[in-house]
Tab-separated table of C-alpha atoms in Angstrom:
chain	number	residue	atom	x	y	z
S	1	UNK	CA	-13.178	18.104	18.314
S	2	UNK	CA	-11.001	19.759	15.754
S	3	UNK	CA	-8.582	17.721	13.658
S	4	UNK	CA	-5.773	18.974	11.463
S	5	UNK	CA	-4.524	16.702	8.714
S	6	UNK	CA	-1.195	17.352	7.048
S	7	UNK	CA	0.032	16.006	3.759
S	8	UNK	CA	2.338	14.604	2.759
S	9	UNK	CA	3.603	12.866	5.899
S	10	UNK	CA	7.127	12.999	4.531
S	11	UNK	CA	8.801	14.621	1.606
S	12	UNK	CA	12.235	14.162	0.029
S	13	UNK	CA	13.180	17.006	-2.251
S	14	UNK	CA	16.317	17.752	-4.185
S	15	UNK	CA	18.048	20.939	-3.147
S	16	UNK	CA	16.880	23.857	-5.242
S	17	UNK	CA	13.445	22.408	-5.956
S	18	UNK	CA	10.140	23.871	-4.848
S	19	UNK	CA	7.732	22.054	-2.543
S	20	UNK	CA	4.291	22.428	-0.975
S	21	UNK	CA	2.916	21.117	2.309
S	22	UNK	CA	-0.814	21.093	2.971
S	23	UNK	CA	-2.896	21.361	6.117
S	24	UNK	CA	-6.645	20.706	6.235
S	25	UNK	CA	-8.885	21.418	9.196
S	26	UNK	CA	-12.130	19.656	10.045
S	27	UNK	CA	-13.528	22.994	11.296
S	28	UNK	CA	-13.261	26.631	10.269
S	29	UNK	CA	-10.150	28.102	11.798
S	30	UNK	CA	-9.853	31.300	13.774
S	31	UNK	CA	-6.112	31.222	13.281
S	32	UNK	CA	-3.598	28.955	11.583
S	33	UNK	CA	0.041	28.813	12.608
S	34	UNK	CA	2.990	27.200	10.912
S	35	UNK	CA	5.906	26.001	12.980
S	36	UNK	CA	9.138	24.233	12.184
S	37	UNK	CA	10.605	21.623	14.522
S	38	UNK	CA	14.038	20.138	14.328
S	39	UNK	CA	14.218	16.577	15.573
S	40	UNK	CA	14.043	16.481	19.358
S	41	UNK	CA	13.915	20.244	19.674
S	42	UNK	CA	11.382	22.992	20.204
S	43	UNK	CA	8.946	24.565	17.790
S	44	UNK	CA	10.040	27.638	15.875
S	45	UNK	CA	7.264	29.996	14.833
S	46	UNK	CA	7.170	30.667	11.092
S	47	UNK	CA	3.917	32.418	10.208
S	48	UNK	CA	0.385	33.058	11.364
S	49	UNK	CA	-2.665	33.422	9.124
S	50	UNK	CA	-6.010	34.771	10.286
S	51	UNK	CA	-8.085	35.982	7.363
S	52	UNK	CA	-9.616	33.965	4.585
S	53	UNK	CA	-7.499	34.299	1.454
S	54	UNK	CA	-4.543	35.645	3.402
S	55	UNK	CA	-1.038	35.004	2.131
S	56	UNK	CA	2.232	35.736	3.888
S	57	UNK	CA	5.840	35.328	2.849
S	58	UNK	CA	9.112	35.274	4.695
S	59	UNK	CA	12.308	34.732	2.778
S	60	UNK	CA	11.595	31.699	0.592
S	61	UNK	CA	8.546	30.448	2.481
S	62	UNK	CA	4.981	31.415	1.562
S	63	UNK	CA	1.893	30.379	3.489
S	64	UNK	CA	-1.707	30.739	2.336
S	65	UNK	CA	-5.085	30.283	4.015
S	66	UNK	CA	-8.095	29.555	1.820
S	67	UNK	CA	-11.240	31.676	1.783
S	68	UNK	CA	-13.171	29.194	3.883
S	69	UNK	CA	-10.353	29.134	6.451
S	70	UNK	CA	-10.146	25.348	6.462
S	71	UNK	CA	-7.112	24.722	4.290
S	72	UNK	CA	-3.615	26.128	4.357
S	73	UNK	CA	-0.525	25.492	2.303
S	74	UNK	CA	3.135	26.161	2.934
S	75	UNK	CA	5.290	26.605	-0.132
S	76	UNK	CA	9.078	26.657	-0.140
S	77	UNK	CA	10.850	28.012	-3.172
S	78	UNK	CA	14.357	26.879	-4.165
S	79	UNK	CA	14.762	24.627	-1.137
S	80	UNK	CA	17.998	24.602	0.854
S	81	UNK	CA	19.447	22.158	3.402
S	82	UNK	CA	18.455	24.613	6.156
S	83	UNK	CA	14.811	23.988	5.294
S	84	UNK	CA	15.034	20.366	6.448
S	85	UNK	CA	12.962	19.501	9.509
S	86	UNK	CA	9.398	18.834	10.582
S	87	UNK	CA	6.743	21.349	9.596
S	88	UNK	CA	3.716	21.553	11.839
S	89	UNK	CA	0.475	23.362	11.299
S	90	UNK	CA	-1.409	24.380	14.413
S	91	UNK	CA	-4.757	26.062	14.753
S	92	UNK	CA	-7.748	26.747	16.894
S	93	UNK	CA	-11.387	27.009	15.988
S	94	UNK	CA	-12.590	29.285	18.746
S	95	UNK	CA	-15.339	28.486	21.211
S	96	UNK	CA	-13.170	29.721	24.019
S	97	UNK	CA	-10.348	27.377	23.072
S	98	UNK	CA	-6.925	28.883	23.139
S	99	UNK	CA	-4.800	25.760	23.106
S	100	UNK	CA	-3.546	24.910	19.657
S	101	UNK	CA	-4.441	21.700	17.876
S	102	UNK	CA	-1.563	20.433	15.774
S	103	UNK	CA	-1.259	18.233	12.749
S	104	UNK	CA	1.064	15.230	12.785
S	105	UNK	CA	3.712	17.130	10.901
S	106	UNK	CA	5.472	16.800	7.579
S	107	UNK	CA	9.045	15.506	7.622
S	108	UNK	CA	11.050	17.363	5.006
S	109	UNK	CA	14.384	16.011	3.820
S	110	UNK	CA	16.501	18.016	1.403
S	111	UNK	CA	18.844	15.992	-0.774
S	112	UNK	CA	22.003	17.707	-1.991
Z	1	UNK	CA	15.554	37.860	20.817
Z	2	UNK	CA	13.606	36.882	23.985
Z	3	UNK	CA	13.143	33.150	24.465
Z	4	UNK	CA	11.078	30.734	26.483
Z	5	UNK	CA	13.478	28.783	28.697
Z	6	UNK	CA	12.795	25.315	30.046
Z	7	UNK	CA	14.678	23.310	32.649
Z	8	UNK	CA	15.824	20.647	32.883
Z	9	UNK	CA	16.377	19.617	29.271
Z	10	UNK	CA	16.112	15.963	30.291
Z	11	UNK	CA	14.524	14.476	33.404
Z	12	UNK	CA	14.675	10.805	34.346
Z	13	UNK	CA	12.313	9.733	37.117
Z	14	UNK	CA	11.189	6.491	38.682
Z	15	UNK	CA	7.567	5.530	38.149
Z	16	UNK	CA	5.389	6.767	40.987
Z	17	UNK	CA	7.582	9.747	41.785
Z	18	UNK	CA	6.578	13.362	41.466
Z	19	UNK	CA	8.293	15.604	38.939
Z	20	UNK	CA	8.287	19.362	38.429
Z	21	UNK	CA	9.077	20.840	35.041
Z	22	UNK	CA	10.069	24.478	34.973
Z	23	UNK	CA	9.619	27.225	32.437
Z	24	UNK	CA	10.545	30.876	32.256
Z	25	UNK	CA	8.200	32.504	29.729
Z	26	UNK	CA	9.084	35.602	27.758
Z	27	UNK	CA	8.991	38.472	30.238
Z	28	UNK	CA	6.116	40.612	28.936
Z	29	UNK	CA	3.903	37.671	27.991
Z	30	UNK	CA	0.640	37.098	29.802
Z	31	UNK	CA	-0.594	33.690	28.608
Z	32	UNK	CA	1.236	30.481	29.329
Z	33	UNK	CA	0.786	26.972	28.032
Z	34	UNK	CA	1.996	23.418	28.455
Z	35	UNK	CA	1.980	20.907	25.622
Z	36	UNK	CA	3.361	17.406	25.384
Z	37	UNK	CA	4.620	15.294	22.518
Z	38	UNK	CA	4.869	11.551	22.961
Z	39	UNK	CA	7.595	10.151	20.717
Z	40	UNK	CA	6.364	9.899	17.156
Z	41	UNK	CA	3.008	11.514	17.905
Z	42	UNK	CA	1.350	14.899	17.639
Z	43	UNK	CA	2.045	17.855	19.865
Z	44	UNK	CA	-0.921	17.872	22.278
Z	45	UNK	CA	-2.288	20.769	24.289
Z	46	UNK	CA	-2.398	20.230	28.051
Z	47	UNK	CA	-3.305	23.507	29.744
Z	48	UNK	CA	-3.347	27.260	29.413
Z	49	UNK	CA	-2.861	29.735	32.246
Z	50	UNK	CA	-3.736	33.394	32.533
Z	51	UNK	CA	-4.030	35.821	35.413
Z	52	UNK	CA	-2.890	33.189	37.895
Z	53	UNK	CA	-5.493	30.644	37.017
Z	54	UNK	CA	-6.136	27.882	34.527
Z	55	UNK	CA	-7.848	29.251	31.431
Z	56	UNK	CA	-8.425	25.985	29.613
Z	57	UNK	CA	-7.355	22.373	30.008
Z	58	UNK	CA	-7.552	19.309	27.824
Z	59	UNK	CA	-8.791	15.844	28.733
Z	60	UNK	CA	-5.187	14.805	29.261
Z	61	UNK	CA	-4.765	17.312	32.089
Z	62	UNK	CA	-6.347	15.302	34.891
Z	63	UNK	CA	-5.843	15.417	38.662
Z	64	UNK	CA	-2.333	14.038	38.241
Z	65	UNK	CA	-1.235	17.360	36.780
Z	66	UNK	CA	-1.066	20.837	38.249
Z	67	UNK	CA	0.407	24.162	37.178
Z	68	UNK	CA	1.656	27.076	39.155
Z	69	UNK	CA	3.255	30.452	38.711
Z	70	UNK	CA	5.109	30.632	42.024
Z	71	UNK	CA	6.737	33.988	41.336
Z	72	UNK	CA	6.826	36.647	38.649
Z	73	UNK	CA	8.974	34.668	36.256
Z	74	UNK	CA	8.554	30.901	36.598
Z	75	UNK	CA	5.735	28.702	35.341
Z	76	UNK	CA	5.771	25.096	36.489
Z	77	UNK	CA	4.086	21.836	35.591
Z	78	UNK	CA	3.873	19.239	38.350
Z	79	UNK	CA	3.129	15.620	37.580
Z	80	UNK	CA	2.252	13.516	40.609
Z	81	UNK	CA	2.696	9.767	40.808
Z	82	UNK	CA	4.244	9.478	37.361
Z	83	UNK	CA	3.362	6.621	35.024
Z	84	UNK	CA	5.311	5.059	32.185
Z	85	UNK	CA	2.952	6.681	29.689
Z	86	UNK	CA	3.906	10.133	30.973
Z	87	UNK	CA	7.216	9.743	29.143
Z	88	UNK	CA	7.193	12.485	26.534
Z	89	UNK	CA	8.660	15.816	25.532
Z	90	UNK	CA	6.937	18.606	27.431
Z	91	UNK	CA	6.862	22.044	25.865
Z	92	UNK	CA	6.114	25.337	27.524
Z	93	UNK	CA	4.821	28.216	25.409
Z	94	UNK	CA	3.869	31.813	26.024
Z	95	UNK	CA	2.189	34.619	24.153
Z	96	UNK	CA	1.522	38.283	24.746
Z	97	UNK	CA	-2.084	37.974	23.560
Z	98	UNK	CA	-4.540	35.134	23.621
Z	99	UNK	CA	-5.654	34.691	20.055
Z	100	UNK	CA	-3.985	36.838	17.475
Z	101	UNK	CA	-0.436	36.535	18.676
Z	102	UNK	CA	1.868	33.580	18.062
Z	103	UNK	CA	2.705	31.191	20.844
Z	104	UNK	CA	6.463	30.972	21.335
Z	105	UNK	CA	7.766	27.602	22.442
Z	106	UNK	CA	10.695	26.547	24.575
Z	107	UNK	CA	13.057	23.751	23.581
Z	108	UNK	CA	11.219	21.285	25.788
Z	109	UNK	CA	11.977	18.921	28.646
Z	110	UNK	CA	12.353	15.291	27.733
Z	111	UNK	CA	10.751	13.302	30.561
Z	112	UNK	CA	11.686	9.647	30.829
Z	113	UNK	CA	9.812	7.502	33.338
Z	114	UNK	CA	11.544	4.265	34.323
């Protein structure tokens, strides 16, 4: 079965600094999704990547998918308190599967 | 912006009782999902539903669980004979397309089994 590993598990960053979160899949991905979750709340969709080498940006967040479609990174530039939360990568590797497999998440804390 | 709505936000139930969790997916979406997240653990896929039938289910989704779309708007998850280990946050999600469209999640129902 597919596994998604995220690193780091937690991250404390000073406000204004840049940061990167990584997600590695045990299988080639058909699609990779990034979500943000506030503690005890639902998942907010951030970005979806489908093609090898694809890169997408929204405001200060950039996500990339490698050419082999097994690794993705999420980069936040000039972090703000509003970026704090849990970042989850979710993906599926096909074979008729349409339920997402998620990583354990990265807890991001922004220090003022 | 359209949202996935889940009720109740918190459900407390005695062990052995049946519970129904309700979801109203985004109105033009065709694919519906249930996930669960046990405290401190990963979000886990339970089941997907399309065209009034189960499309895919995980190993977690055994005979204790069932899903239904009783009318044109609601999507429900029924858990029969609840166990302590069913305590978790249950998320409903929906998407307009199966693969290349994002799944949009509700805020979840926190289920506590006593």
